[in-house]
Short mmCIF file of C-alpha atoms and ligand atoms in Angstrom, two decimals:
data_model
loop_
_atom_site.label_atom_id
_atom_site.label_comp_id
_atom_site.label_asym_id
_atom_site.label_seq_id
_atom_site.Cartn_x
_atom_site.Cartn_y
_atom_site.Cartn_z
CA MET B 1 158.89 101.05 181.44
CA GLN B 2 156.32 98.44 182.04
CA SER B 3 157.58 94.95 181.31
CA TRP B 4 155.09 92.27 180.24
CA SER B 5 153.27 89.49 181.96
CA SER B 6 154.86 86.18 182.71
CA SER B 7 153.64 82.74 181.85
CA SER B 8 153.86 79.98 184.43
CA LEU B 9 156.93 77.82 184.81
CA PRO B 10 156.31 74.25 185.96
CA ARG B 11 159.04 72.58 188.01
CA ILE B 12 160.51 69.46 186.51
CA PRO B 13 161.89 66.63 188.68
CA GLY B 14 165.65 66.09 188.50
CA SER B 15 168.28 68.63 187.62
CA PRO B 16 170.01 69.74 184.43
CA PRO B 17 173.70 69.84 183.55
CA PRO B 18 175.33 73.31 183.64
CA LEU B 19 174.51 75.47 180.63
CA ARG B 20 177.34 75.79 178.11
CA LEU B 21 177.23 78.62 175.60
CA TYR B 22 179.37 79.86 172.75
CA ASP B 23 181.18 83.05 173.74
CA THR B 24 182.07 85.41 170.89
CA ALA B 25 185.01 86.93 172.80
CA THR B 26 186.89 83.65 173.30
CA GLY B 27 185.44 81.72 170.38
CA GLU B 28 184.70 78.79 172.67
CA ILE B 29 181.72 76.95 174.00
CA ARG B 30 182.21 77.32 177.74
CA PRO B 31 180.06 76.60 180.79
CA THR B 32 178.18 79.54 182.22
CA ALA B 33 178.83 79.73 185.94
CA PRO B 34 176.29 82.09 187.45
CA SER B 35 175.96 82.52 191.19
CA ALA B 36 172.58 81.96 192.84
CA THR B 37 171.37 84.94 190.83
CA ALA B 38 172.28 84.84 187.15
CA ARG B 39 172.65 88.21 185.46
CA MET B 40 171.74 88.78 181.85
CA TYR B 41 171.43 91.87 179.70
CA VAL B 42 169.83 91.51 176.28
CA CYS B 43 169.67 94.46 173.92
CA GLY B 44 166.09 95.47 173.21
CA ILE B 45 164.36 96.84 170.15
CA THR B 46 164.56 100.21 168.49
CA PRO B 47 160.80 100.69 168.27
CA TYR B 48 160.26 102.23 164.87
CA ASP B 49 158.58 99.24 163.30
CA ALA B 50 156.88 96.04 164.40
CA THR B 51 158.70 92.97 165.70
CA HIS B 52 159.81 90.74 162.87
CA LEU B 53 160.81 87.08 162.99
CA GLY B 54 164.51 88.00 163.23
CA HIS B 55 163.93 89.90 166.46
CA ALA B 56 161.70 87.10 167.72
CA ALA B 57 164.37 84.45 167.02
CA THR B 58 166.94 86.43 168.99
CA TYR B 59 164.66 86.97 172.01
CA LEU B 60 163.68 83.30 171.93
CA ALA B 61 167.32 82.25 172.14
CA PHE B 62 167.85 84.27 175.31
CA ASP B 63 164.50 83.12 176.65
CA LEU B 64 165.95 79.61 176.55
CA VAL B 65 169.02 80.77 178.49
CA ASN B 66 166.64 82.21 181.08
CA ARG B 67 164.61 78.98 181.24
CA VAL B 68 167.61 76.66 181.46
CA TRP B 69 169.09 78.70 184.31
CA ARG B 70 165.77 78.73 186.12
CA ASP B 71 165.47 74.99 185.67
CA ALA B 72 168.87 74.73 187.38
CA GLY B 73 167.47 76.65 190.35
CA HIS B 74 168.95 80.09 189.66
CA ASP B 75 167.12 83.34 190.04
CA VAL B 76 167.58 85.25 186.83
CA HIS B 77 168.05 88.97 186.96
CA TYR B 78 167.31 89.96 183.40
CA VAL B 79 167.51 93.49 182.03
CA GLN B 80 166.46 94.66 178.59
CA ASN B 81 166.41 98.17 177.15
CA VAL B 82 164.30 99.95 174.59
CA THR B 83 166.25 102.30 172.32
CA ASP B 84 163.39 104.79 172.35
CA ILE B 85 165.51 107.66 171.09
CA ASP B 86 167.87 107.16 168.17
CA GLU B 87 168.43 108.19 164.59
CA PRO B 88 166.29 105.50 162.91
CA LEU B 89 163.32 106.31 165.14
CA LEU B 90 163.55 110.02 164.36
CA GLU B 91 163.96 109.35 160.63
CA ARG B 92 160.92 107.07 160.48
CA ALA B 93 158.81 109.51 162.51
CA GLN B 94 159.75 112.29 160.12
CA ARG B 95 159.09 110.15 157.03
CA ASP B 96 155.61 109.25 158.29
CA GLN B 97 154.81 112.65 159.82
CA ASP B 98 154.50 110.87 163.13
CA ASP B 99 155.53 111.95 166.61
CA TRP B 100 158.65 109.94 167.59
CA VAL B 101 157.36 109.47 171.15
CA VAL B 102 154.03 108.13 169.97
CA LEU B 103 155.71 105.92 167.36
CA GLY B 104 158.04 104.46 169.99
CA MET B 105 155.24 103.81 172.46
CA ARG B 106 153.04 102.20 169.83
CA GLU B 107 155.70 99.83 168.55
CA THR B 108 156.88 98.98 172.07
CA ALA B 109 153.30 98.10 173.05
CA LEU B 110 153.06 95.81 170.02
CA PHE B 111 156.41 94.21 170.90
CA ARG B 112 155.12 93.42 174.41
CA GLU B 113 152.05 91.75 172.94
CA ASP B 114 154.26 89.73 170.59
CA MET B 115 156.49 88.63 173.47
CA VAL B 116 153.50 87.58 175.59
CA SER B 117 152.01 85.61 172.69
CA LEU B 118 155.35 83.85 172.07
CA ARG B 119 155.60 83.16 175.83
CA VAL B 120 158.94 84.92 176.20
CA LEU B 121 159.61 85.40 179.91
CA PRO B 122 159.68 89.11 180.77
CA PRO B 123 162.82 90.94 181.85
CA THR B 124 163.03 91.94 185.52
CA HIS B 125 163.68 95.51 184.38
CA TYR B 126 162.52 96.86 181.05
CA ILE B 127 164.12 100.27 180.62
CA GLY B 128 163.77 102.94 177.96
CA ALA B 129 166.73 105.16 177.11
CA VAL B 130 164.58 108.25 177.66
CA GLU B 131 163.63 107.28 181.20
CA ALA B 132 167.31 106.48 181.91
CA MET B 133 168.57 109.79 180.51
CA SER B 134 170.06 111.16 183.74
CA GLU B 135 171.97 107.95 184.54
CA ILE B 136 173.31 107.82 180.99
CA SER B 137 174.57 111.42 181.03
CA GLU B 138 176.04 110.76 184.47
CA LEU B 139 178.08 107.85 183.09
CA VAL B 140 179.28 110.00 180.19
CA GLY B 141 180.35 112.66 182.73
CA LYS B 142 182.28 110.04 184.69
CA LEU B 143 184.02 108.73 181.57
CA LEU B 144 185.04 112.30 180.72
CA ALA B 145 186.30 112.88 184.25
CA ALA B 146 188.29 109.64 184.10
CA GLY B 147 189.97 110.68 180.86
CA ALA B 148 188.29 107.87 178.90
CA ALA B 149 186.34 110.37 176.80
CA TYR B 150 186.98 113.69 175.07
CA ARG B 151 185.19 116.55 173.45
CA ILE B 152 185.72 116.85 169.77
CA ASP B 153 187.30 120.08 168.57
CA ASP B 154 184.20 121.53 166.89
CA PRO B 155 183.13 124.97 168.17
CA GLU B 156 179.56 124.52 167.00
CA TYR B 157 178.95 120.99 168.25
CA PRO B 158 181.58 119.90 170.80
CA ASP B 159 180.20 116.37 171.03
CA VAL B 160 181.69 113.88 173.47
CA TYR B 161 183.43 110.74 172.15
CA TYR B 162 184.78 107.66 173.85
CA ASP B 163 188.52 107.15 173.46
CA SER B 164 188.99 103.56 172.26
CA SER B 165 192.46 103.42 173.78
CA ALA B 166 191.03 103.94 177.30
CA THR B 167 191.07 100.21 178.04
CA PRO B 168 194.15 98.14 177.22
CA ASP B 169 192.39 95.39 175.31
CA PHE B 170 189.82 97.24 173.25
CA GLY B 171 188.70 94.89 170.48
CA TYR B 172 188.78 91.70 172.55
CA GLU B 173 185.05 91.11 172.27
CA SER B 174 184.79 91.15 168.45
CA GLY B 175 188.41 90.25 167.67
CA LEU B 176 188.22 92.36 164.49
CA ASP B 177 191.05 94.18 162.75
CA GLU B 178 191.02 97.97 162.47
CA ARG B 179 189.87 98.06 158.87
CA THR B 180 186.84 95.88 159.53
CA MET B 181 186.01 97.86 162.66
CA ARG B 182 186.07 101.05 160.67
CA GLN B 183 183.87 99.61 157.96
CA LEU B 184 181.30 98.20 160.40
CA SER B 185 181.32 101.42 162.35
CA ALA B 186 180.34 103.32 159.18
CA GLU B 187 177.60 100.78 158.38
CA ARG B 188 176.16 100.64 161.86
CA GLY B 189 175.55 104.18 163.03
CA GLY B 190 179.15 105.36 163.62
CA ASP B 191 180.91 108.29 161.96
CA PRO B 192 184.51 107.20 161.23
CA ASP B 193 185.03 110.03 158.75
CA ARG B 194 184.21 112.86 161.10
CA PRO B 195 187.29 115.11 161.41
CA GLY B 196 188.83 115.67 164.81
CA LYS B 197 188.39 112.20 166.31
CA ARG B 198 191.38 110.60 167.97
CA ASN B 199 190.56 107.28 166.35
CA PRO B 200 188.05 106.97 163.49
CA VAL B 201 186.08 104.25 165.29
CA ASP B 202 185.71 106.20 168.56
CA ALA B 203 182.03 106.11 169.46
CA LEU B 204 179.73 109.00 170.21
CA LEU B 205 178.81 109.36 173.88
CA TRP B 206 176.94 112.67 173.91
CA ARG B 207 175.60 114.59 170.95
CA MET B 208 175.05 118.27 171.59
CA ALA B 209 171.59 119.48 170.60
CA ARG B 210 170.99 120.23 166.94
CA PRO B 211 168.09 122.46 165.88
CA GLY B 212 164.85 120.52 165.60
CA GLU B 213 166.17 117.42 167.38
CA PRO B 214 164.95 116.23 170.76
CA SER B 215 167.45 116.97 173.54
CA TRP B 216 167.85 116.74 177.28
CA ASP B 217 169.53 119.07 179.76
CA SER B 218 172.57 117.71 181.52
CA GLU B 219 175.88 118.81 182.98
CA LEU B 220 177.41 117.92 179.62
CA GLY B 221 175.22 120.50 177.90
CA THR B 222 171.87 120.01 176.29
CA GLY B 223 171.94 117.01 173.98
CA ARG B 224 171.28 113.30 173.68
CA PRO B 225 173.33 110.17 174.25
CA GLY B 226 175.11 107.86 171.85
CA TRP B 227 173.76 104.36 171.44
CA HIS B 228 176.30 102.13 173.19
CA VAL B 229 176.51 104.14 176.39
CA GLU B 230 172.75 103.78 176.87
CA CYS B 231 173.06 100.03 177.22
CA ALA B 232 176.23 100.30 179.33
CA ALA B 233 174.55 102.64 181.84
CA ILE B 234 171.27 100.71 182.01
CA SER B 235 173.14 97.46 182.57
CA LEU B 236 175.73 98.75 185.08
CA ASN B 237 173.11 100.41 187.25
CA ARG B 238 170.96 97.31 187.56
CA LEU B 239 173.27 94.36 187.19
CA GLY B 240 176.57 95.68 188.53
CA ALA B 241 180.09 95.62 187.12
CA GLN B 242 179.97 92.09 185.71
CA ILE B 243 177.21 90.13 184.06
CA ASP B 244 176.97 86.49 183.06
CA VAL B 245 175.57 87.01 179.59
CA GLN B 246 175.45 89.97 177.24
CA GLY B 247 173.02 89.04 174.50
CA GLY B 248 171.83 90.23 171.13
CA GLY B 249 171.98 89.40 167.45
CA SER B 250 175.29 89.02 165.64
CA ASP B 251 174.85 92.47 164.08
CA LEU B 252 175.58 93.85 167.54
CA ILE B 253 179.03 92.24 167.91
CA PHE B 254 180.67 95.41 166.61
CA PRO B 255 180.49 98.26 167.39
CA HIS B 256 177.66 97.95 169.90
CA HIS B 257 178.85 95.28 172.29
CA GLU B 258 182.53 96.12 171.89
CA PHE B 259 181.89 99.69 173.00
CA GLY B 260 179.31 98.76 175.62
CA ALA B 261 181.93 96.53 177.23
CA ALA B 262 184.68 99.14 176.85
CA HIS B 263 182.55 101.91 178.41
CA ALA B 264 181.67 99.70 181.36
CA GLU B 265 185.23 98.47 181.87
CA ALA B 266 186.73 101.96 181.58
CA PHE B 267 184.38 103.04 184.34
CA THR B 268 184.52 100.03 186.70
CA GLY B 269 187.95 98.58 186.00
CA VAL B 270 186.31 95.12 186.05
CA HIS B 271 187.24 92.88 183.12
CA PRO B 272 185.45 91.30 181.38
CA PHE B 273 182.18 93.18 181.58
CA ALA B 274 180.37 90.05 180.42
CA ARG B 275 181.55 86.53 181.11
CA HIS B 276 179.83 85.42 177.92
CA TYR B 277 179.06 87.56 174.87
CA CYS B 278 176.36 85.66 173.06
CA HIS B 279 175.16 86.43 169.56
CA ALA B 280 172.21 84.95 167.75
CA GLY B 281 172.39 84.31 164.02
CA MET B 282 170.55 86.49 161.52
CA ILE B 283 167.24 85.43 160.06
CA ALA B 284 167.00 86.14 156.35
CA LEU B 285 164.11 86.42 153.95
CA ASP B 286 164.60 86.06 150.21
CA GLY B 287 168.35 85.76 150.60
CA GLU B 288 168.89 88.88 152.68
CA LYS B 289 168.99 89.61 156.41
CA MET B 290 165.51 90.54 157.59
CA SER B 291 165.81 94.17 158.55
CA LYS B 292 163.63 97.16 159.10
CA SER B 293 165.78 99.24 156.80
CA ARG B 294 165.52 96.70 153.94
CA GLY B 295 161.82 96.16 154.54
CA ASN B 296 161.89 92.39 153.82
CA LEU B 297 159.95 91.54 156.91
CA VAL B 298 157.57 88.98 158.31
CA PHE B 299 155.95 90.46 161.40
CA VAL B 300 154.96 88.38 164.40
CA SER B 301 151.84 90.56 164.78
CA ARG B 302 150.89 89.92 161.15
CA LEU B 303 151.11 86.15 161.64
CA ARG B 304 149.02 86.46 164.79
CA ALA B 305 146.41 88.53 162.96
CA ASP B 306 146.31 85.84 160.28
CA GLY B 307 145.39 83.32 162.95
CA VAL B 308 148.74 81.50 163.14
CA ASP B 309 149.28 79.80 166.51
CA PRO B 310 152.25 81.57 168.21
CA MET B 311 153.41 78.19 169.50
CA ALA B 312 153.90 77.03 165.92
CA VAL B 313 155.96 80.18 165.28
CA ARG B 314 157.99 79.42 168.37
CA LEU B 315 158.63 75.85 167.26
CA ALA B 316 159.45 77.00 163.73
CA LEU B 317 162.09 79.43 164.98
CA LEU B 318 163.51 76.96 167.48
CA SER B 319 163.90 74.30 164.79
CA GLY B 320 167.10 76.05 163.66
CA HIS B 321 170.23 76.49 165.76
CA TRP B 322 170.26 79.86 167.53
CA ARG B 323 173.71 80.83 166.24
CA ALA B 324 173.17 79.86 162.62
CA ASP B 325 172.31 82.51 160.06
CA ARG B 326 169.24 81.00 158.49
CA ALA B 327 166.40 81.70 156.13
CA TRP B 328 162.77 82.03 157.10
CA LEU B 329 160.65 79.84 154.86
CA PRO B 330 156.89 79.26 154.89
CA GLU B 331 157.68 75.52 155.16
CA LEU B 332 159.13 76.15 158.61
CA LEU B 333 155.76 77.30 159.79
CA GLU B 334 154.07 74.25 158.27
CA GLN B 335 156.58 72.02 160.08
CA GLY B 336 156.00 74.00 163.30
CA ASN B 337 152.27 73.44 163.01
CA ALA B 338 152.67 69.73 162.31
CA ARG B 339 155.05 69.30 165.23
CA MET B 340 152.75 71.18 167.57
CA ALA B 341 149.79 69.02 166.52
CA ALA B 342 151.80 65.81 167.00
CA TRP B 343 153.03 66.87 170.44
CA ARG B 344 149.54 67.99 171.48
CA GLU B 345 148.01 64.70 170.45
CA ALA B 346 150.67 62.68 172.25
CA THR B 347 150.55 64.65 175.49
CA ARG B 348 146.76 64.34 175.64
CA LEU B 349 146.88 60.55 175.68
CA ASP B 350 146.27 58.67 178.95
CA ALA B 351 149.70 57.05 178.86
CA GLY B 352 152.93 56.89 176.94
CA PRO B 353 156.50 55.60 177.15
CA SER B 354 158.47 56.68 180.18
CA ALA B 355 159.44 60.36 179.94
CA THR B 356 162.51 60.26 182.16
CA ASP B 357 165.04 59.66 179.39
CA THR B 358 163.39 62.16 177.07
CA VAL B 359 163.46 64.89 179.72
CA ALA B 360 167.12 64.12 180.45
CA ARG B 361 167.95 64.35 176.75
CA LEU B 362 165.99 67.56 176.39
CA ARG B 363 168.01 69.07 179.24
CA THR B 364 171.32 67.75 177.92
CA HIS B 365 170.77 69.14 174.43
CA LEU B 366 169.67 72.55 175.68
CA ALA B 367 172.63 72.73 178.05
CA ASP B 368 174.88 72.01 175.07
CA ASP B 369 174.87 75.53 173.58
CA LEU B 370 171.07 75.48 173.18
CA ASP B 371 170.99 72.66 170.67
CA THR B 372 167.29 73.05 169.91
CA PRO B 373 167.26 70.89 166.75
CA ARG B 374 168.28 67.88 168.84
CA ALA B 375 166.09 68.91 171.77
CA LEU B 376 163.05 69.01 169.48
CA ALA B 377 164.03 65.68 167.94
CA ALA B 378 164.08 64.07 171.39
CA VAL B 379 160.50 65.17 172.03
CA ASP B 380 159.49 64.11 168.50
CA ALA B 381 160.75 60.61 169.19
CA TRP B 382 158.76 60.35 172.41
CA ALA B 383 155.62 61.76 170.77
CA GLN B 384 155.93 59.29 167.91
CA GLU B 385 156.14 56.33 170.27
CA ALA B 386 153.27 57.62 172.37
CA ARG B 387 151.07 57.99 169.31
CA GLU B 388 151.92 54.43 168.32
CA ARG B 389 150.53 53.51 171.75
CA ARG B 390 153.86 52.23 172.99
CA GLY B 391 154.36 52.53 176.73
CA ARG B 392 151.96 52.58 179.65
CA ASP B 393 153.33 55.28 181.89
CA SER B 394 150.35 57.41 182.87
CA GLU B 395 152.58 60.16 184.31
CA ALA B 396 154.60 60.54 181.12
CA PRO B 397 152.30 62.74 178.99
CA GLY B 398 151.98 65.27 181.83
CA LEU B 399 155.70 65.27 182.47
CA ILE B 400 156.50 65.88 178.81
CA ARG B 401 153.93 68.66 178.67
CA ASP B 402 155.49 70.33 181.72
CA ALA B 403 159.06 69.91 180.42
CA VAL B 404 158.18 71.32 177.00
CA ASP B 405 156.44 74.20 178.74
CA ALA B 406 159.24 75.01 181.23
CA LEU B 407 162.26 74.37 179.02
CA LEU B 408 161.10 75.21 175.51
CA GLY B 409 158.36 77.68 176.44
CA VAL B 410 155.83 75.82 174.32
CA ALA B 411 152.34 75.44 175.79
CA LEU B 412 150.65 72.32 174.47
N1 5CA A 1 168.00 98.72 170.03
C1 5CA A 1 169.13 98.08 169.46
C2 5CA A 1 169.91 97.29 170.48
S1 5CA A 1 170.33 98.25 171.88
C3 5CA A 1 168.74 97.18 168.29
O1 5CA A 1 169.60 96.58 167.71
N2 5CA A 1 167.43 97.15 168.01
S2 5CA A 1 166.81 96.33 166.79
O2 5CA A 1 165.37 96.56 166.88
O3 5CA A 1 167.43 96.70 165.57
O4 5CA A 1 167.12 94.81 167.02
C4 5CA A 1 166.63 94.15 168.18
C5 5CA A 1 167.35 92.80 168.34
O5 5CA A 1 167.04 91.96 167.24
C6 5CA A 1 168.88 92.95 168.34
O6 5CA A 1 169.42 92.01 169.25
C7 5CA A 1 169.28 92.57 166.93
O7 5CA A 1 170.58 92.02 166.89
C8 5CA A 1 168.22 91.51 166.62
N3 5CA A 1 167.96 91.39 165.17
C9 5CA A 1 167.71 92.38 164.28
N4 5CA A 1 167.52 91.86 163.03
C10 5CA A 1 167.64 90.52 163.15
C11 5CA A 1 167.55 89.42 162.23
N5 5CA A 1 167.28 89.59 160.95
N6 5CA A 1 167.75 88.17 162.71
C12 5CA A 1 168.01 87.95 164.02
N7 5CA A 1 168.10 88.95 164.94
C13 5CA A 1 167.92 90.22 164.51
ZN1 ZN A 2 172.04 97.55 173.22
#
């Protein structure tokens, strides 16, 4: 699929400390240690509705990872998928008498526009499940051949499932007990109660064609893939057996990322699949997680249509910590607007206080598990002094503007 266009990335003098991030699997904040090329896979949207502020917050968090690595001189090989065939997409298309392909393309196009407006750097590869169909079925075939998968004993629909006992340490990513796994599996697209599975949580790899459902020919029989194996195949084939960061929202910790990792590890034998499993907190509206299925949504495209500056949206979302579950409130947007105006005014002055310390603090806070509240406060302090006409450094406003652009993705 077509990715989206990139905004420029000014180079900032000096160098940042290594990026440390919280890893769900170990429960620790640990340094990332990418080689010259950092590898990141971030789960993309299921395009059955427009991008809401929860999605945007998650993609912004990983955009900062991308920016901090680039600031440290790494190339970033970044892959993102589009789940352009899945149950929710088919259900919505049916509800609205829409064609699922057209629905997916329309919402994906809108997502790209939202990402461009928010200045999210584009992935190197932006891949739809449909266009990756043959590589996905190939991986399922290999997992079957390796004995990591099995066909369920159902003469009508002998679907293929992943055997959770195929890797010795299944469960290491989420660290959940069996009961919780089973519960989350039922809530998040799994089918723990289906008879004939070796383990109730075992995840679907290949669903044989049902009447009226879209399907694809493959050596496994005509059908369509399960959700987790899509991301495993798309990632493995572009980023190799081990990645630096697997990203997504915390609703993907289980089963999605647990199974994605297990599929990849069962195939490659390389452990861990991701050196960091990183999960953004959930954005809530009116006390509940913002979600397409609940319908309590604030759309990025709606805000744009209402004339809201996307940079204020960006600042509003970055004002909270990326891992914290947090509420979206209209006040956040007001604060984002005020901050943007203050920073714009300060960086348009002829001179200001020296920017060296502020840039160093900005880098230090971002490297510390993306501590954006403190990073924003560092820029606030500089902007305040500049507006009080303290300091005579004529280079400083330009340097702050460049640093805010490169590191926070905010164009002033
Ligand atoms: N297509 C799959 C991933 S392969 C999927 O989860 N799609 S999604 O459209 O439902 O979500 C896209 C991304 O936004 C995921 O990383 C998800 O964890 C994140 N997300 C969804 N809702 C929220 C929310 N309320 N707050 C923060 N992030 C969210
Ligand atoms: Zn995914």
